[in-house]
Amino acid sequence: MALAQVAEEYLEQFKVPVIADIDTRALVRHLRDNGVMRGVVSTIESDADKLVVKARLDSEDGWNRPREGCQH
């Protein structure tokens, strides 16, 4: 069994989200140049317009609010 397959099975077993095929250096550069911004990663919704709305929701609506007992 290949190491990549073992890693994939582990991540799947423990439901660890994974983002693939992204230029992380470009993302970091963009954030450094433009500042912190809200974002949404979804495995359920693929409509970009709906995801933008979710990203723009105010934290008072429940988004970006840590769960009770969450440590920062």
PDB file of N, CA, C and O in Angstrom, chain B, residues numbered from 101:
ATOM      1  N   MET B 101       0.848  -1.171   0.000  1.00  0.00           N
ATOM      2  CA  MET B 101       0.000   0.000   0.000  1.00  0.00           C
ATOM      3  C   MET B 101       0.902   1.245   0.000  1.00  0.00           C
ATOM      4  O   MET B 101       1.838   1.346   0.793  1.00  0.00           O
ATOM      5  N   ALA B 102       0.608   2.167  -0.882  1.00  0.00           N
ATOM      6  CA  ALA B 102       1.411   3.379  -1.024  1.00  0.00           C
ATOM      7  C   ALA B 102       1.132   4.342   0.128  1.00  0.00           C
ATOM      8  O   ALA B 102       0.035   4.372   0.685  1.00  0.00           O
ATOM      9  N   LEU B 103       2.144   5.120   0.466  1.00  0.00           N
ATOM     10  CA  LEU B 103       2.018   6.073   1.566  1.00  0.00           C
ATOM     11  C   LEU B 103       0.878   7.055   1.324  1.00  0.00           C
ATOM     12  O   LEU B 103       0.148   7.381   2.260  1.00  0.00           O
ATOM     13  N   ALA B 104       0.708   7.532   0.097  1.00  0.00           N
ATOM     14  CA  ALA B 104      -0.371   8.473  -0.224  1.00  0.00           C
ATOM     15  C   ALA B 104      -1.731   7.852   0.053  1.00  0.00           C
ATOM     16  O   ALA B 104      -2.640   8.528   0.535  1.00  0.00           O
ATOM     17  N   GLN B 105      -1.871   6.573  -0.248  1.00  0.00           N
ATOM     18  CA  GLN B 105      -3.137   5.885  -0.011  1.00  0.00           C
ATOM     19  C   GLN B 105      -3.413   5.768   1.491  1.00  0.00           C
ATOM     20  O   GLN B 105      -4.545   5.962   1.934  1.00  0.00           O
ATOM     21  N   VAL B 106      -2.395   5.457   2.256  1.00  0.00           N
ATOM     22  CA  VAL B 106      -2.532   5.358   3.713  1.00  0.00           C
ATOM     23  C   VAL B 106      -2.947   6.717   4.278  1.00  0.00           C
ATOM     24  O   VAL B 106      -3.847   6.796   5.114  1.00  0.00           O
ATOM     25  N   ALA B 107      -2.296   7.772   3.825  1.00  0.00           N
ATOM     26  CA  ALA B 107      -2.622   9.118   4.296  1.00  0.00           C
ATOM     27  C   ALA B 107      -4.061   9.469   3.930  1.00  0.00           C
ATOM     28  O   ALA B 107      -4.796  10.020   4.750  1.00  0.00           O
ATOM     29  N   GLU B 108      -4.459   9.158   2.717  1.00  0.00           N
ATOM     30  CA  GLU B 108      -5.829   9.452   2.274  1.00  0.00           C
ATOM     31  C   GLU B 108      -6.860   8.703   3.127  1.00  0.00           C
ATOM     32  O   GLU B 108      -7.884   9.272   3.504  1.00  0.00           O
ATOM     33  N   GLU B 109      -6.594   7.453   3.424  1.00  0.00           N
ATOM     34  CA  GLU B 109      -7.510   6.664   4.258  1.00  0.00           C
ATOM     35  C   GLU B 109      -7.588   7.230   5.675  1.00  0.00           C
ATOM     36  O   GLU B 109      -8.667   7.282   6.264  1.00  0.00           O
ATOM     37  N   TYR B 110      -6.453   7.650   6.220  1.00  0.00           N
ATOM     38  CA  TYR B 110      -6.421   8.240   7.563  1.00  0.00           C
ATOM     39  C   TYR B 110      -7.264   9.513   7.602  1.00  0.00           C
ATOM     40  O   TYR B 110      -8.095   9.692   8.492  1.00  0.00           O
ATOM     41  N   LEU B 111      -7.041  10.393   6.629  1.00  0.00           N
ATOM     42  CA  LEU B 111      -7.769  11.650   6.590  1.00  0.00           C
ATOM     43  C   LEU B 111      -9.265  11.408   6.440  1.00  0.00           C
ATOM     44  O   LEU B 111     -10.078  12.086   7.069  1.00  0.00           O
ATOM     45  N   GLU B 112      -9.621  10.446   5.608  1.00  0.00           N
ATOM     46  CA  GLU B 112     -11.027  10.117   5.413  1.00  0.00           C
ATOM     47  C   GLU B 112     -11.634   9.528   6.694  1.00  0.00           C
ATOM     48  O   GLU B 112     -12.743   9.892   7.084  1.00  0.00           O
ATOM     49  N   GLN B 113     -10.912   8.632   7.333  1.00  0.00           N
ATOM     50  CA  GLN B 113     -11.408   7.988   8.551  1.00  0.00           C
ATOM     51  C   GLN B 113     -11.722   9.000   9.646  1.00  0.00           C
ATOM     52  O   GLN B 113     -12.735   8.884  10.337  1.00  0.00           O
ATOM     53  N   PHE B 114     -10.854   9.985   9.801  1.00  0.00           N
ATOM     54  CA  PHE B 114     -11.023  10.976  10.856  1.00  0.00           C
ATOM     55  C   PHE B 114     -11.659  12.272  10.353  1.00  0.00           C
ATOM     56  O   PHE B 114     -11.664  13.286  11.051  1.00  0.00           O
ATOM     57  N   LYS B 115     -12.199  12.221   9.121  1.00  0.00           N
ATOM     58  CA  LYS B 115     -12.927  13.345   8.531  1.00  0.00           C
ATOM     59  C   LYS B 115     -12.138  14.653   8.582  1.00  0.00           C
ATOM     60  O   LYS B 115     -12.666  15.698   8.961  1.00  0.00           O
ATOM     61  N   VAL B 116     -10.866  14.574   8.194  1.00  0.00           N
ATOM     62  CA  VAL B 116     -10.000  15.747   8.154  1.00  0.00           C
ATOM     63  C   VAL B 116     -10.165  16.410   6.794  1.00  0.00           C
ATOM     64  O   VAL B 116      -9.898  15.780   5.771  1.00  0.00           O
ATOM     65  N   PRO B 117     -10.603  17.673   6.760  1.00  0.00           N
ATOM     66  CA  PRO B 117     -10.765  18.345   5.467  1.00  0.00           C
ATOM     67  C   PRO B 117      -9.409  18.630   4.832  1.00  0.00           C
ATOM     68  O   PRO B 117      -8.436  18.941   5.519  1.00  0.00           O
ATOM     69  N   VAL B 118      -9.366  18.517   3.525  1.00  0.00           N
ATOM     70  CA  VAL B 118      -8.127  18.725   2.785  1.00  0.00           C
ATOM     71  C   VAL B 118      -8.409  19.652   1.605  1.00  0.00           C
ATOM     72  O   VAL B 118      -9.416  19.500   0.914  1.00  0.00           O
ATOM     73  N   ILE B 119      -7.537  20.587   1.386  1.00  0.00           N
ATOM     74  CA  ILE B 119      -7.624  21.448   0.207  1.00  0.00           C
ATOM     75  C   ILE B 119      -6.457  21.074  -0.694  1.00  0.00           C
ATOM     76  O   ILE B 119      -5.306  21.032  -0.259  1.00  0.00           O
ATOM     77  N   ALA B 120      -6.768  20.805  -1.940  1.00  0.00           N
ATOM     78  CA  ALA B 120      -5.726  20.394  -2.884  1.00  0.00           C
ATOM     79  C   ALA B 120      -5.712  21.329  -4.090  1.00  0.00           C
ATOM     80  O   ALA B 120      -6.665  22.062  -4.351  1.00  0.00           O
ATOM     81  N   ASP B 121      -4.618  21.277  -4.800  1.00  0.00           N
ATOM     82  CA  ASP B 121      -4.465  22.029  -6.053  1.00  0.00           C
ATOM     83  C   ASP B 121      -4.633  23.535  -5.852  1.00  0.00           C
ATOM     84  O   ASP B 121      -5.324  24.201  -6.622  1.00  0.00           O
ATOM     85  N   ILE B 122      -4.001  24.053  -4.821  1.00  0.00           N
ATOM     86  CA  ILE B 122      -4.025  25.493  -4.572  1.00  0.00           C
ATOM     87  C   ILE B 122      -2.584  25.962  -4.382  1.00  0.00           C
ATOM     88  O   ILE B 122      -1.776  25.295  -3.737  1.00  0.00           O
ATOM     89  N   ASP B 123      -2.290  27.101  -4.947  1.00  0.00           N
ATOM     90  CA  ASP B 123      -0.963  27.688  -4.810  1.00  0.00           C
ATOM     91  C   ASP B 123      -0.931  28.447  -3.486  1.00  0.00           C
ATOM     92  O   ASP B 123      -1.324  29.611  -3.423  1.00  0.00           O
ATOM     93  N   THR B 124      -0.463  27.787  -2.435  1.00  0.00           N
ATOM     94  CA  THR B 124      -0.493  28.397  -1.106  1.00  0.00           C
ATOM     95  C   THR B 124       0.399  29.634  -1.025  1.00  0.00           C
ATOM     96  O   THR B 124       0.106  30.561  -0.268  1.00  0.00           O
ATOM     97  N   ARG B 125       1.475  29.655  -1.791  1.00  0.00           N
ATOM     98  CA  ARG B 125       2.332  30.847  -1.778  1.00  0.00           C
ATOM     99  C   ARG B 125       1.583  32.043  -2.357  1.00  0.00           C
ATOM    100  O   ARG B 125       1.701  33.156  -1.844  1.00  0.00           O
ATOM    101  N   ALA B 126       0.815  31.821  -3.420  1.00  0.00           N
ATOM    102  CA  ALA B 126       0.020  32.903  -4.009  1.00  0.00           C
ATOM    103  C   ALA B 126      -1.064  33.363  -3.045  1.00  0.00           C
ATOM    104  O   ALA B 126      -1.345  34.557  -2.947  1.00  0.00           O
ATOM    105  N   LEU B 127      -1.677  32.417  -2.333  1.00  0.00           N
ATOM    106  CA  LEU B 127      -2.698  32.767  -1.350  1.00  0.00           C
ATOM    107  C   LEU B 127      -2.104  33.624  -0.239  1.00  0.00           C
ATOM    108  O   LEU B 127      -2.683  34.645   0.131  1.00  0.00           O
ATOM    109  N   VAL B 128      -0.969  33.223   0.289  1.00  0.00           N
ATOM    110  CA  VAL B 128      -0.311  33.984   1.356  1.00  0.00           C
ATOM    111  C   VAL B 128       0.069  35.370   0.847  1.00  0.00           C
ATOM    112  O   VAL B 128      -0.118  36.363   1.549  1.00  0.00           O
ATOM    113  N   ARG B 129       0.594  35.440  -0.358  1.00  0.00           N
ATOM    114  CA  ARG B 129       0.975  36.729  -0.948  1.00  0.00           C
ATOM    115  C   ARG B 129      -0.265  37.634  -1.088  1.00  0.00           C
ATOM    116  O   ARG B 129      -0.207  38.826  -0.786  1.00  0.00           O
ATOM    117  N   HIS B 130      -1.378  37.055  -1.547  1.00  0.00           N
ATOM    118  CA  HIS B 130      -2.615  37.817  -1.707  1.00  0.00           C
ATOM    119  C   HIS B 130      -3.095  38.350  -0.362  1.00  0.00           C
ATOM    120  O   HIS B 130      -3.469  39.517  -0.252  1.00  0.00           O
ATOM    121  N   LEU B 131      -3.085  37.497   0.661  1.00  0.00           N
ATOM    122  CA  LEU B 131      -3.515  37.935   1.985  1.00  0.00           C
ATOM    123  C   LEU B 131      -2.573  38.983   2.566  1.00  0.00           C
ATOM    124  O   LEU B 131      -3.015  39.924   3.225  1.00  0.00           O
ATOM    125  N   ARG B 132      -1.297  38.820   2.324  1.00  0.00           N
ATOM    126  CA  ARG B 132      -0.324  39.793   2.825  1.00  0.00           C
ATOM    127  C   ARG B 132      -0.538  41.153   2.153  1.00  0.00           C
ATOM    128  O   ARG B 132      -0.450  42.193   2.806  1.00  0.00           O
ATOM    129  N   ASP B 133      -0.816  41.139   0.865  1.00  0.00           N
ATOM    130  CA  ASP B 133      -1.009  42.380   0.117  1.00  0.00           C
ATOM    131  C   ASP B 133      -2.366  43.029   0.381  1.00  0.00           C
ATOM    132  O   ASP B 133      -2.476  44.255   0.374  1.00  0.00           O
ATOM    133  N   ASN B 134      -3.393  42.221   0.614  1.00  0.00           N
ATOM    134  CA  ASN B 134      -4.762  42.742   0.710  1.00  0.00           C
ATOM    135  C   ASN B 134      -5.357  42.674   2.106  1.00  0.00           C
ATOM    136  O   ASN B 134      -6.466  43.157   2.331  1.00  0.00           O
ATOM    137  N   GLY B 135      -4.640  42.085   3.035  1.00  0.00           N
ATOM    138  CA  GLY B 135      -5.144  41.983   4.399  1.00  0.00           C
ATOM    139  C   GLY B 135      -6.043  40.779   4.597  1.00  0.00           C
ATOM    140  O   GLY B 135      -6.368  40.055   3.656  1.00  0.00           O
ATOM    141  N   VAL B 136      -6.432  40.587   5.833  1.00  0.00           N
ATOM    142  CA  VAL B 136      -7.282  39.462   6.205  1.00  0.00           C
ATOM    143  C   VAL B 136      -8.648  39.645   5.576  1.00  0.00           C
ATOM    144  O   VAL B 136      -9.174  40.756   5.515  1.00  0.00           O
ATOM    145  N   MET B 137      -9.215  38.554   5.112  1.00  0.00           N
ATOM    146  CA  MET B 137     -10.554  38.613   4.540  1.00  0.00           C
ATOM    147  C   MET B 137     -11.298  37.333   4.863  1.00  0.00           C
ATOM    148  O   MET B 137     -10.690  36.295   5.124  1.00  0.00           O
ATOM    149  N   ARG B 138     -12.608  37.417   4.844  1.00  0.00           N
ATOM    150  CA  ARG B 138     -13.433  36.247   5.110  1.00  0.00           C
ATOM    151  C   ARG B 138     -13.397  35.322   3.906  1.00  0.00           C
ATOM    152  O   ARG B 138     -13.184  35.746   2.771  1.00  0.00           O
ATOM    153  N   GLY B 139     -13.610  34.061   4.189  1.00  0.00           N
ATOM    154  CA  GLY B 139     -13.668  33.083   3.115  1.00  0.00           C
ATOM    155  C   GLY B 139     -14.517  31.903   3.529  1.00  0.00           C
ATOM    156  O   GLY B 139     -14.809  31.716   4.710  1.00  0.00           O
ATOM    157  N   VAL B 140     -14.906  31.113   2.558  1.00  0.00           N
ATOM    158  CA  VAL B 140     -15.716  29.936   2.798  1.00  0.00           C
ATOM    159  C   VAL B 140     -15.130  28.783   2.003  1.00  0.00           C
ATOM    160  O   VAL B 140     -14.807  28.928   0.824  1.00  0.00           O
ATOM    161  N   VAL B 141     -14.998  27.648   2.651  1.00  0.00           N
ATOM    162  CA  VAL B 141     -14.609  26.411   1.980  1.00  0.00           C
ATOM    163  C   VAL B 141     -15.771  25.455   2.196  1.00  0.00           C
ATOM    164  O   VAL B 141     -16.177  25.213   3.333  1.00  0.00           O
ATOM    165  N   SER B 142     -16.308  24.911   1.108  1.00  0.00           N
ATOM    166  CA  SER B 142     -17.481  24.054   1.239  1.00  0.00           C
ATOM    167  C   SER B 142     -17.347  22.816   0.374  1.00  0.00           C
ATOM    168  O   SER B 142     -16.872  22.874  -0.761  1.00  0.00           O
ATOM    169  N   THR B 143     -17.772  21.702   0.932  1.00  0.00           N
ATOM    170  CA  THR B 143     -17.865  20.470   0.147  1.00  0.00           C
ATOM    171  C   THR B 143     -19.312  20.225  -0.246  1.00  0.00           C
ATOM    172  O   THR B 143     -19.613  19.254  -0.940  1.00  0.00           O
ATOM    173  N   ILE B 144     -20.209  21.098   0.194  1.00  0.00           N
ATOM    174  CA  ILE B 144     -21.635  20.939  -0.076  1.00  0.00           C
ATOM    175  C   ILE B 144     -22.100  21.892  -1.165  1.00  0.00           C
ATOM    176  O   ILE B 144     -22.760  21.477  -2.118  1.00  0.00           O
ATOM    177  N   GLU B 145     -21.760  23.169  -1.028  1.00  0.00           N
ATOM    178  CA  GLU B 145     -22.216  24.198  -1.959  1.00  0.00           C
ATOM    179  C   GLU B 145     -21.144  24.472  -2.998  1.00  0.00           C
ATOM    180  O   GLU B 145     -19.973  24.641  -2.657  1.00  0.00           O
ATOM    181  N   SER B 146     -21.539  24.516  -4.270  1.00  0.00           N
ATOM    182  CA  SER B 146     -20.570  24.819  -5.322  1.00  0.00           C
ATOM    183  C   SER B 146     -20.912  26.115  -6.054  1.00  0.00           C
ATOM    184  O   SER B 146     -20.152  26.548  -6.920  1.00  0.00           O
ATOM    185  N   ASP B 147     -22.031  26.737  -5.725  1.00  0.00           N
ATOM    186  CA  ASP B 147     -22.434  27.991  -6.348  1.00  0.00           C
ATOM    187  C   ASP B 147     -21.596  29.122  -5.751  1.00  0.00           C
ATOM    188  O   ASP B 147     -21.742  29.455  -4.575  1.00  0.00           O
ATOM    189  N   ALA B 148     -20.730  29.703  -6.556  1.00  0.00           N
ATOM    190  CA  ALA B 148     -19.811  30.739  -6.073  1.00  0.00           C
ATOM    191  C   ALA B 148     -20.555  31.936  -5.493  1.00  0.00           C
ATOM    192  O   ALA B 148     -20.120  32.492  -4.485  1.00  0.00           O
ATOM    193  N   ASP B 149     -21.658  32.346  -6.101  1.00  0.00           N
ATOM    194  CA  ASP B 149     -22.403  33.503  -5.595  1.00  0.00           C
ATOM    195  C   ASP B 149     -22.955  33.233  -4.195  1.00  0.00           C
ATOM    196  O   ASP B 149     -22.920  34.115  -3.338  1.00  0.00           O
ATOM    197  N   LYS B 150     -23.458  32.032  -3.958  1.00  0.00           N
ATOM    198  CA  LYS B 150     -23.980  31.679  -2.633  1.00  0.00           C
ATOM    199  C   LYS B 150     -22.849  31.644  -1.602  1.00  0.00           C
ATOM    200  O   LYS B 150     -23.040  32.037  -0.451  1.00  0.00           O
ATOM    201  N   LEU B 151     -21.681  31.175  -2.018  1.00  0.00           N
ATOM    202  CA  LEU B 151     -20.543  31.129  -1.100  1.00  0.00           C
ATOM    203  C   LEU B 151     -20.057  32.532  -0.750  1.00  0.00           C
ATOM    204  O   LEU B 151     -19.647  32.783   0.383  1.00  0.00           O
ATOM    205  N   VAL B 152     -20.102  33.442  -1.714  1.00  0.00           N
ATOM    206  CA  VAL B 152     -19.716  34.837  -1.443  1.00  0.00           C
ATOM    207  C   VAL B 152     -20.665  35.440  -0.415  1.00  0.00           C
ATOM    208  O   VAL B 152     -20.229  36.145   0.496  1.00  0.00           O
ATOM    209  N   VAL B 153     -21.957  35.168  -0.556  1.00  0.00           N
ATOM    210  CA  VAL B 153     -22.942  35.668   0.419  1.00  0.00           C
ATOM    211  C   VAL B 153     -22.620  35.125   1.803  1.00  0.00           C
ATOM    212  O   VAL B 153     -22.647  35.869   2.783  1.00  0.00           O
ATOM    213  N   LYS B 154     -22.316  33.838   1.889  1.00  0.00           N
ATOM    214  CA  LYS B 154     -21.982  33.248   3.183  1.00  0.00           C
ATOM    215  C   LYS B 154     -20.728  33.890   3.774  1.00  0.00           C
ATOM    216  O   LYS B 154     -20.657  34.124   4.980  1.00  0.00           O
ATOM    217  N   ALA B 155     -19.751  34.172   2.935  1.00  0.00           N
ATOM    218  CA  ALA B 155     -18.510  34.781   3.414  1.00  0.00           C
ATOM    219  C   ALA B 155     -18.742  36.188   3.924  1.00  0.00           C
ATOM    220  O   ALA B 155     -18.038  36.656   4.819  1.00  0.00           O
ATOM    221  N   ARG B 156     -19.735  36.866   3.352  1.00  0.00           N
ATOM    222  CA  ARG B 156     -20.003  38.257   3.733  1.00  0.00           C
ATOM    223  C   ARG B 156     -20.949  38.395   4.916  1.00  0.00           C
ATOM    224  O   ARG B 156     -21.129  39.497   5.435  1.00  0.00           O
ATOM    225  N   LEU B 157     -21.550  37.304   5.347  1.00  0.00           N
ATOM    226  CA  LEU B 157     -22.478  37.384   6.471  1.00  0.00           C
ATOM    227  C   LEU B 157     -21.783  37.947   7.703  1.00  0.00           C
ATOM    228  O   LEU B 157     -20.621  37.644   7.973  1.00  0.00           O
ATOM    229  N   ASP B 158     -22.502  38.755   8.427  1.00  0.00           N
ATOM    230  CA  ASP B 158     -21.962  39.330   9.650  1.00  0.00           C
ATOM    231  C   ASP B 158     -21.823  38.242  10.701  1.00  0.00           C
ATOM    232  O   ASP B 158     -22.638  37.321  10.742  1.00  0.00           O
ATOM    233  N   SER B 159     -20.830  38.327  11.533  1.00  0.00           N
ATOM    234  CA  SER B 159     -20.621  37.310  12.565  1.00  0.00           C
ATOM    235  C   SER B 159     -21.802  37.222  13.519  1.00  0.00           C
ATOM    236  O   SER B 159     -21.975  36.198  14.180  1.00  0.00           O
ATOM    237  N   GLU B 160     -22.619  38.264  13.608  1.00  0.00           N
ATOM    238  CA  GLU B 160     -23.804  38.221  14.462  1.00  0.00           C
ATOM    239  C   GLU B 160     -24.824  37.219  13.935  1.00  0.00           C
ATOM    240  O   GLU B 160     -25.683  36.755  14.684  1.00  0.00           O
ATOM    241  N   ASP B 161     -24.735  36.884  12.655  1.00  0.00           N
ATOM    242  CA  ASP B 161     -25.648  35.908  12.068  1.00  0.00           C
ATOM    243  C   ASP B 161     -25.194  34.482  12.331  1.00  0.00           C
ATOM    244  O   ASP B 161     -25.838  33.530  11.889  1.00  0.00           O
ATOM    245  N   GLY B 162     -24.083  34.330  13.052  1.00  0.00           N
ATOM    246  CA  GLY B 162     -23.638  32.994  13.415  1.00  0.00           C
ATOM    247  C   GLY B 162     -22.412  32.512  12.675  1.00  0.00           C
ATOM    248  O   GLY B 162     -21.831  31.496  13.055  1.00  0.00           O
ATOM    249  N   TRP B 163     -22.004  33.203  11.640  1.00  0.00           N
ATOM    250  CA  TRP B 163     -20.812  32.777  10.912  1.00  0.00           C
ATOM    251  C   TRP B 163     -19.590  33.349  11.589  1.00  0.00           C
ATOM    252  O   TRP B 163     -19.638  34.438  12.160  1.00  0.00           O
ATOM    253  N   ASN B 164     -18.516  32.629  11.527  1.00  0.00           N
ATOM    254  CA  ASN B 164     -17.233  33.052  12.101  1.00  0.00           C
ATOM    255  C   ASN B 164     -17.317  33.230  13.616  1.00  0.00           C
ATOM    256  O   ASN B 164     -16.456  33.873  14.215  1.00  0.00           O
ATOM    257  N   ARG B 165     -18.323  32.677  14.217  1.00  0.00           N
ATOM    258  CA  ARG B 165     -18.450  32.739  15.667  1.00  0.00           C
ATOM    259  C   ARG B 165     -17.937  31.424  16.237  1.00  0.00           C
ATOM    260  O   ARG B 165     -18.410  30.357  15.845  1.00  0.00           O
ATOM    261  N   PRO B 166     -16.983  31.482  17.149  1.00  0.00           N
ATOM    262  CA  PRO B 166     -16.469  30.218  17.707  1.00  0.00           C
ATOM    263  C   PRO B 166     -17.547  29.503  18.507  1.00  0.00           C
ATOM    264  O   PRO B 166     -18.413  30.128  19.119  1.00  0.00           O
ATOM    265  N   ARG B 167     -17.472  28.197  18.486  1.00  0.00           N
ATOM    266  CA  ARG B 167     -18.398  27.410  19.296  1.00  0.00           C
ATOM    267  C   ARG B 167     -18.093  27.647  20.764  1.00  0.00           C
ATOM    268  O   ARG B 167     -16.954  27.922  21.140  1.00  0.00           O
ATOM    269  N   GLU B 168     -19.117  27.536  21.579  1.00  0.00           N
ATOM    270  CA  GLU B 168     -18.944  27.741  23.006  1.00  0.00           C
ATOM    271  C   GLU B 168     -17.885  26.774  23.546  1.00  0.00           C
ATOM    272  O   GLU B 168     -17.879  25.590  23.210  1.00  0.00           O
ATOM    273  N   GLY B 169     -17.010  27.290  24.371  1.00  0.00           N
ATOM    274  CA  GLY B 169     -15.966  26.462  24.946  1.00  0.00           C
ATOM    275  C   GLY B 169     -14.731  26.365  24.064  1.00  0.00           C
ATOM    276  O   GLY B 169     -13.755  25.709  24.427  1.00  0.00           O
ATOM    277  N   CYS B 170     -14.770  27.008  22.920  1.00  0.00           N
ATOM    278  CA  CYS B 170     -13.651  26.970  21.983  1.00  0.00           C
ATOM    279  C   CYS B 170     -12.512  27.842  22.509  1.00  0.00           C
ATOM    280  O   CYS B 170     -12.749  28.975  22.926  1.00  0.00           O
ATOM    281  N   GLN B 171     -11.310  27.344  22.495  1.00  0.00           N
ATOM    282  CA  GLN B 171     -10.151  28.111  22.955  1.00  0.00           C
ATOM    283  C   GLN B 171      -9.529  28.843  21.774  1.00  0.00           C
ATOM    284  O   GLN B 171      -9.492  28.305  20.667  1.00  0.00           O
ATOM    285  N   HIS B 172      -9.048  30.045  21.988  1.00  0.00           N
ATOM    286  CA  HIS B 172      -8.401  30.821  20.914  1.00  0.00           C
ATOM    287  C   HIS B 172      -6.919  30.850  21.151  1.00  0.00           C
ATOM    288  O   HIS B 172      -6.181  31.448  20.368  1.00  0.00           O
TER     289      HIS B 172
END
